[in-house]
PDB file of C-alpha atoms in Angstrom:
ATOM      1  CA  UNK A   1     143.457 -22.073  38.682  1.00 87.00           C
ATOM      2  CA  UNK A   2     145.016 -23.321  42.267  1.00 91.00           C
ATOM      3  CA  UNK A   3     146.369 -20.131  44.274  1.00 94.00           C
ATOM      4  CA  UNK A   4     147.240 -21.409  47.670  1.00 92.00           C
ATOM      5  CA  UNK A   5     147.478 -18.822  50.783  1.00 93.00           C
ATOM      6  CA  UNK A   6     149.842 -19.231  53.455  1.00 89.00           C
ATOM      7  CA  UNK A   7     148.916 -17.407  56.629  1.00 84.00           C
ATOM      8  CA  UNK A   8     152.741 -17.453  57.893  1.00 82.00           C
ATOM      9  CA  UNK A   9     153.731 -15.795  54.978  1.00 79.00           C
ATOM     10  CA  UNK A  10     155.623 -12.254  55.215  1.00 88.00           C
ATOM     11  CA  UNK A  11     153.237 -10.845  52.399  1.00 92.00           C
ATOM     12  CA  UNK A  12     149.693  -9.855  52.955  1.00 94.00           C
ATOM     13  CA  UNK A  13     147.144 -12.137  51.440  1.00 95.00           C
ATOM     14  CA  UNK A  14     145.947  -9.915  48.713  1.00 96.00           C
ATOM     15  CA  UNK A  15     149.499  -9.857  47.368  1.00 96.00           C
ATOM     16  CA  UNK A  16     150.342 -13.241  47.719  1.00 95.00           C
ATOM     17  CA  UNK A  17     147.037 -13.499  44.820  1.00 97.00           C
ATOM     18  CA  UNK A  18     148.653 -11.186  42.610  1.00 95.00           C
ATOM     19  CA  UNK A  19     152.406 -12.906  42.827  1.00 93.00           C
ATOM     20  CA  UNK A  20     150.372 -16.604  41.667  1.00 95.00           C
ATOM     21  CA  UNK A  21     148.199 -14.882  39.105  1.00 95.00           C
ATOM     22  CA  UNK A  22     151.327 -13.103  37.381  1.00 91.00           C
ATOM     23  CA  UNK A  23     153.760 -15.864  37.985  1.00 90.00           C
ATOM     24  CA  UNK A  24     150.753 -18.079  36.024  1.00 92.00           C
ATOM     25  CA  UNK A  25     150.527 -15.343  33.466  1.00 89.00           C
ATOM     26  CA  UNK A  26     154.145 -15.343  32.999  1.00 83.00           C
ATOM     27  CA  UNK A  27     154.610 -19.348  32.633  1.00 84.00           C
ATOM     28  CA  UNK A  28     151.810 -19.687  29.600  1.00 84.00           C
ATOM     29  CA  UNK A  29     149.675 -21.267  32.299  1.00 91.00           C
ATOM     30  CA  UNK A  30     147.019 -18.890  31.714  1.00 91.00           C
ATOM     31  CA  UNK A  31     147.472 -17.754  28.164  1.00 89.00           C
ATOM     32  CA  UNK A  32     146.054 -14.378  27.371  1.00 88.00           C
ATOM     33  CA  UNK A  33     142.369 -14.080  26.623  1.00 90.00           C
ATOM     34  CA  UNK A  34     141.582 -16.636  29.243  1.00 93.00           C
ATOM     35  CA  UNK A  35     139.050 -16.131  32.071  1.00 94.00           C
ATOM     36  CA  UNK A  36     139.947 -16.099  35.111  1.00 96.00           C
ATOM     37  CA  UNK A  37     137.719 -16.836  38.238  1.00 96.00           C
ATOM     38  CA  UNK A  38     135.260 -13.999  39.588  1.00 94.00           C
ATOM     39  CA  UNK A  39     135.643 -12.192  42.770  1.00 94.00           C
ATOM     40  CA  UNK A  40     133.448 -14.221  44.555  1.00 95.00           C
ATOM     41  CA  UNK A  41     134.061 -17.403  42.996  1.00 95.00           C
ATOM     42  CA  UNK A  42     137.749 -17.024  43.747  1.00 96.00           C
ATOM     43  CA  UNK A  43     137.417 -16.093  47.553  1.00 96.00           C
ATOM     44  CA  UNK A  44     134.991 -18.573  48.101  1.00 96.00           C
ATOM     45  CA  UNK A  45     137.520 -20.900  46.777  1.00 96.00           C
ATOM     46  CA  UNK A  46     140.468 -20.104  48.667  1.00 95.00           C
ATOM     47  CA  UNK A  47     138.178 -18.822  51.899  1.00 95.00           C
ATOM     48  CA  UNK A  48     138.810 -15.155  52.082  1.00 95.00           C
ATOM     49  CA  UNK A  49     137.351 -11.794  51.716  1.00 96.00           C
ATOM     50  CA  UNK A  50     135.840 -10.854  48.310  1.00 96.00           C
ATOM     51  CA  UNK A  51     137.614  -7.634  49.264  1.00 97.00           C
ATOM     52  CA  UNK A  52     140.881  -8.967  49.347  1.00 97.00           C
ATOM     53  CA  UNK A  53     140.532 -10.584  46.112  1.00 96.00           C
ATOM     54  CA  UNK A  54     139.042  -7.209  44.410  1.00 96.00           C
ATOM     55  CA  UNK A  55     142.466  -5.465  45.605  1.00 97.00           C
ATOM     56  CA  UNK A  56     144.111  -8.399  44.151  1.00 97.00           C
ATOM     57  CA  UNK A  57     142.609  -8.156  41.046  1.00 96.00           C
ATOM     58  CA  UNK A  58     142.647  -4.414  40.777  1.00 96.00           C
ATOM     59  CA  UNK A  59     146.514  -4.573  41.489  1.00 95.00           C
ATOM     60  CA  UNK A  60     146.711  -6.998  38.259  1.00 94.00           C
ATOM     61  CA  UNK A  61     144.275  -4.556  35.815  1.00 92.00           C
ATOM     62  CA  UNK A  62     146.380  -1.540  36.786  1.00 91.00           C
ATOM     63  CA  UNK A  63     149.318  -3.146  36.116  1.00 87.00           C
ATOM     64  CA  UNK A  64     148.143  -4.689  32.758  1.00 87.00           C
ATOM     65  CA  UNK A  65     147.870  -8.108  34.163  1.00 90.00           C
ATOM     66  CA  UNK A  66     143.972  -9.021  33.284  1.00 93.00           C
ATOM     67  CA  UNK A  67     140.917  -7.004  31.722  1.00 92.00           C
ATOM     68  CA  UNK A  68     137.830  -6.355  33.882  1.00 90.00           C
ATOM     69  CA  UNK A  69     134.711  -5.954  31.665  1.00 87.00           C
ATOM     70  CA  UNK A  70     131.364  -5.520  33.759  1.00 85.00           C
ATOM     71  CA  UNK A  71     128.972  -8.359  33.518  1.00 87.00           C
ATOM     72  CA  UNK A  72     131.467 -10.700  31.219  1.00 90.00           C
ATOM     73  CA  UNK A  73     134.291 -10.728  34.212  1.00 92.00           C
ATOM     74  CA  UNK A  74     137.758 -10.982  33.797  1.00 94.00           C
ATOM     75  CA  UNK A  75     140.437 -11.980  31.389  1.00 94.00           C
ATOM     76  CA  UNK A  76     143.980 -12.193  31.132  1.00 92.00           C
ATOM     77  CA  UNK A  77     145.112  -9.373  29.325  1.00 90.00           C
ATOM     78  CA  UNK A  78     147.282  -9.826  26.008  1.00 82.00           C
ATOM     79  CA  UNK A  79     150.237  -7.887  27.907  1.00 67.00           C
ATOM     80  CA  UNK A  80     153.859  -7.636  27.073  1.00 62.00           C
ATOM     81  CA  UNK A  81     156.008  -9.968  28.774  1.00 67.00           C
ATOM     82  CA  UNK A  82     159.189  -8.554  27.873  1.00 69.00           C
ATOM     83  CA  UNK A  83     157.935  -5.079  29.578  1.00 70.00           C
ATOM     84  CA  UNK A  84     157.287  -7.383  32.508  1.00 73.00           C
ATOM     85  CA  UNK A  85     160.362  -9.452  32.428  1.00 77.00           C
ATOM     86  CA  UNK A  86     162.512  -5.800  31.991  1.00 79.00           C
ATOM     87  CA  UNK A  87     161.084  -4.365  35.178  1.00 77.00           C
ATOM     88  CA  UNK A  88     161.867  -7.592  37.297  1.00 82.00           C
ATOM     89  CA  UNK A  89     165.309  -7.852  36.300  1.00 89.00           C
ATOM     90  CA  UNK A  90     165.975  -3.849  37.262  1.00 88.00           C
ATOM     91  CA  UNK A  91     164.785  -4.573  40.291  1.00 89.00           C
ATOM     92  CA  UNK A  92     166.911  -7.448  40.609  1.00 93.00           C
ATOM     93  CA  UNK A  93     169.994  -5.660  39.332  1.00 95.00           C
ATOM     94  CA  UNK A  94     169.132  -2.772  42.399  1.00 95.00           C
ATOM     95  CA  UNK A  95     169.440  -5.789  45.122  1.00 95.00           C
ATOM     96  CA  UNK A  96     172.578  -7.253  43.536  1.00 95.00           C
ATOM     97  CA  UNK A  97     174.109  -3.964  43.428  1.00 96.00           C
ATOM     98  CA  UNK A  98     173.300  -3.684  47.129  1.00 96.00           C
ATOM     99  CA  UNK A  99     174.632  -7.120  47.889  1.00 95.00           C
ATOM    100  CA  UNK A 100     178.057  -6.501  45.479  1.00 95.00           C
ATOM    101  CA  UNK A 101     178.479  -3.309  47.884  1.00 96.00           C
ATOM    102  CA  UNK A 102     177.901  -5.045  50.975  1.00 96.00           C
ATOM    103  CA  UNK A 103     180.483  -7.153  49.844  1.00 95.00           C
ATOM    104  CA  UNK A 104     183.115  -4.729  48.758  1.00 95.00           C
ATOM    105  CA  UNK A 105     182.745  -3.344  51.841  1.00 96.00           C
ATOM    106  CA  UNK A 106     182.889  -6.112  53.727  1.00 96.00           C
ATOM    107  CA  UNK A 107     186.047  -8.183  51.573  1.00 96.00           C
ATOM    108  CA  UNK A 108     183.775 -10.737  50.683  1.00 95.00           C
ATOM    109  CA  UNK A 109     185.565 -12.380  47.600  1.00 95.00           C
ATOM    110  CA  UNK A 110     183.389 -12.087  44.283  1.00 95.00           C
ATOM    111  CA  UNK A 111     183.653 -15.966  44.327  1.00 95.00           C
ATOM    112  CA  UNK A 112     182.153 -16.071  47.222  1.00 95.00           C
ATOM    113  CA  UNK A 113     179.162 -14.238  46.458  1.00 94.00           C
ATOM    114  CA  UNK A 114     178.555 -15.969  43.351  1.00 94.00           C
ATOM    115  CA  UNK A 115     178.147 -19.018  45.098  1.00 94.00           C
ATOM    116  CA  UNK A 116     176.133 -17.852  47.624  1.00 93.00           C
ATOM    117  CA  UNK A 117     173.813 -16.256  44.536  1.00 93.00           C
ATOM    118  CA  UNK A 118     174.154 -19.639  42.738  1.00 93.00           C
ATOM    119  CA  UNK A 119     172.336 -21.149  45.755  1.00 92.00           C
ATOM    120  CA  UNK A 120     169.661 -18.925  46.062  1.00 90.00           C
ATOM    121  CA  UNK A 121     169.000 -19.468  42.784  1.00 88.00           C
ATOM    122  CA  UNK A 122     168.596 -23.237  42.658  1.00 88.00           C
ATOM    123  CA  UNK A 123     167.219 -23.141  45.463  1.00 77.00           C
ATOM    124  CA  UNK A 124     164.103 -21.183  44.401  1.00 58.00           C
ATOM    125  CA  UNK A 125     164.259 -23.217  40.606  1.00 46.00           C
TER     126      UNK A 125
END
């Protein structure tokens, strides 16, 4: 499992875990079941607090992410991905609705808007 921590990014380090864990969840790359690196294995391996990666991984067992059993570790947890994939797209649809009123507001053409979405989009693909 490669998680890779950028210093310069806007999000704090503990969250930047949890985004690569779930995003790995999410893509099959870890299938559910699997074990995933301890605590200390983990921040030894990307050279950071054990307590950053605890927060990490409590952030992922609260939100259904992995399974924490003492003394076997942890385990990705056989989660819905739908459930997942629901909540990420209302919270899509919330900045889109911001952006479409912006623009409304503004007389930015729908055409215009979709292009600039279109971009992002790629962008991040």
């Amino acid at each position: 499992m490669e998680i890779i921590i950028s210093n310069n990014a806007n999000k704090p380090i503990y969250e930047q875990i949890t985004s690569q864990i779930k995003a790995m969840i999410m893509s099959g790359e870890l299938q559910p079941g699997e074990s995933i690196p301890s605590m200390r294995a983990l921040a030894k391996s990307i050279h950071v607090s054990v307590i950053t990666v605890q927060k990490a991984y409590e952030d992922l067992q609260r939100d259904g992410f992995i399974d924490t059993a003492v003394g076997r570790g942890s385990f990705v947890a056989a989660q819905n991905r739908e459930l997942y994939q629901e909540e990420q797209q209302r919270i899509a649809e919330e900045h889109l609705q911001a952006a479409a009123e912006i623009g409304r507001t503004n007389n930015i053409p729908l055409e215009r808007l979709t292009k600039i979405l279109a971009l992002f989009y790629e962008d991040i693909e």
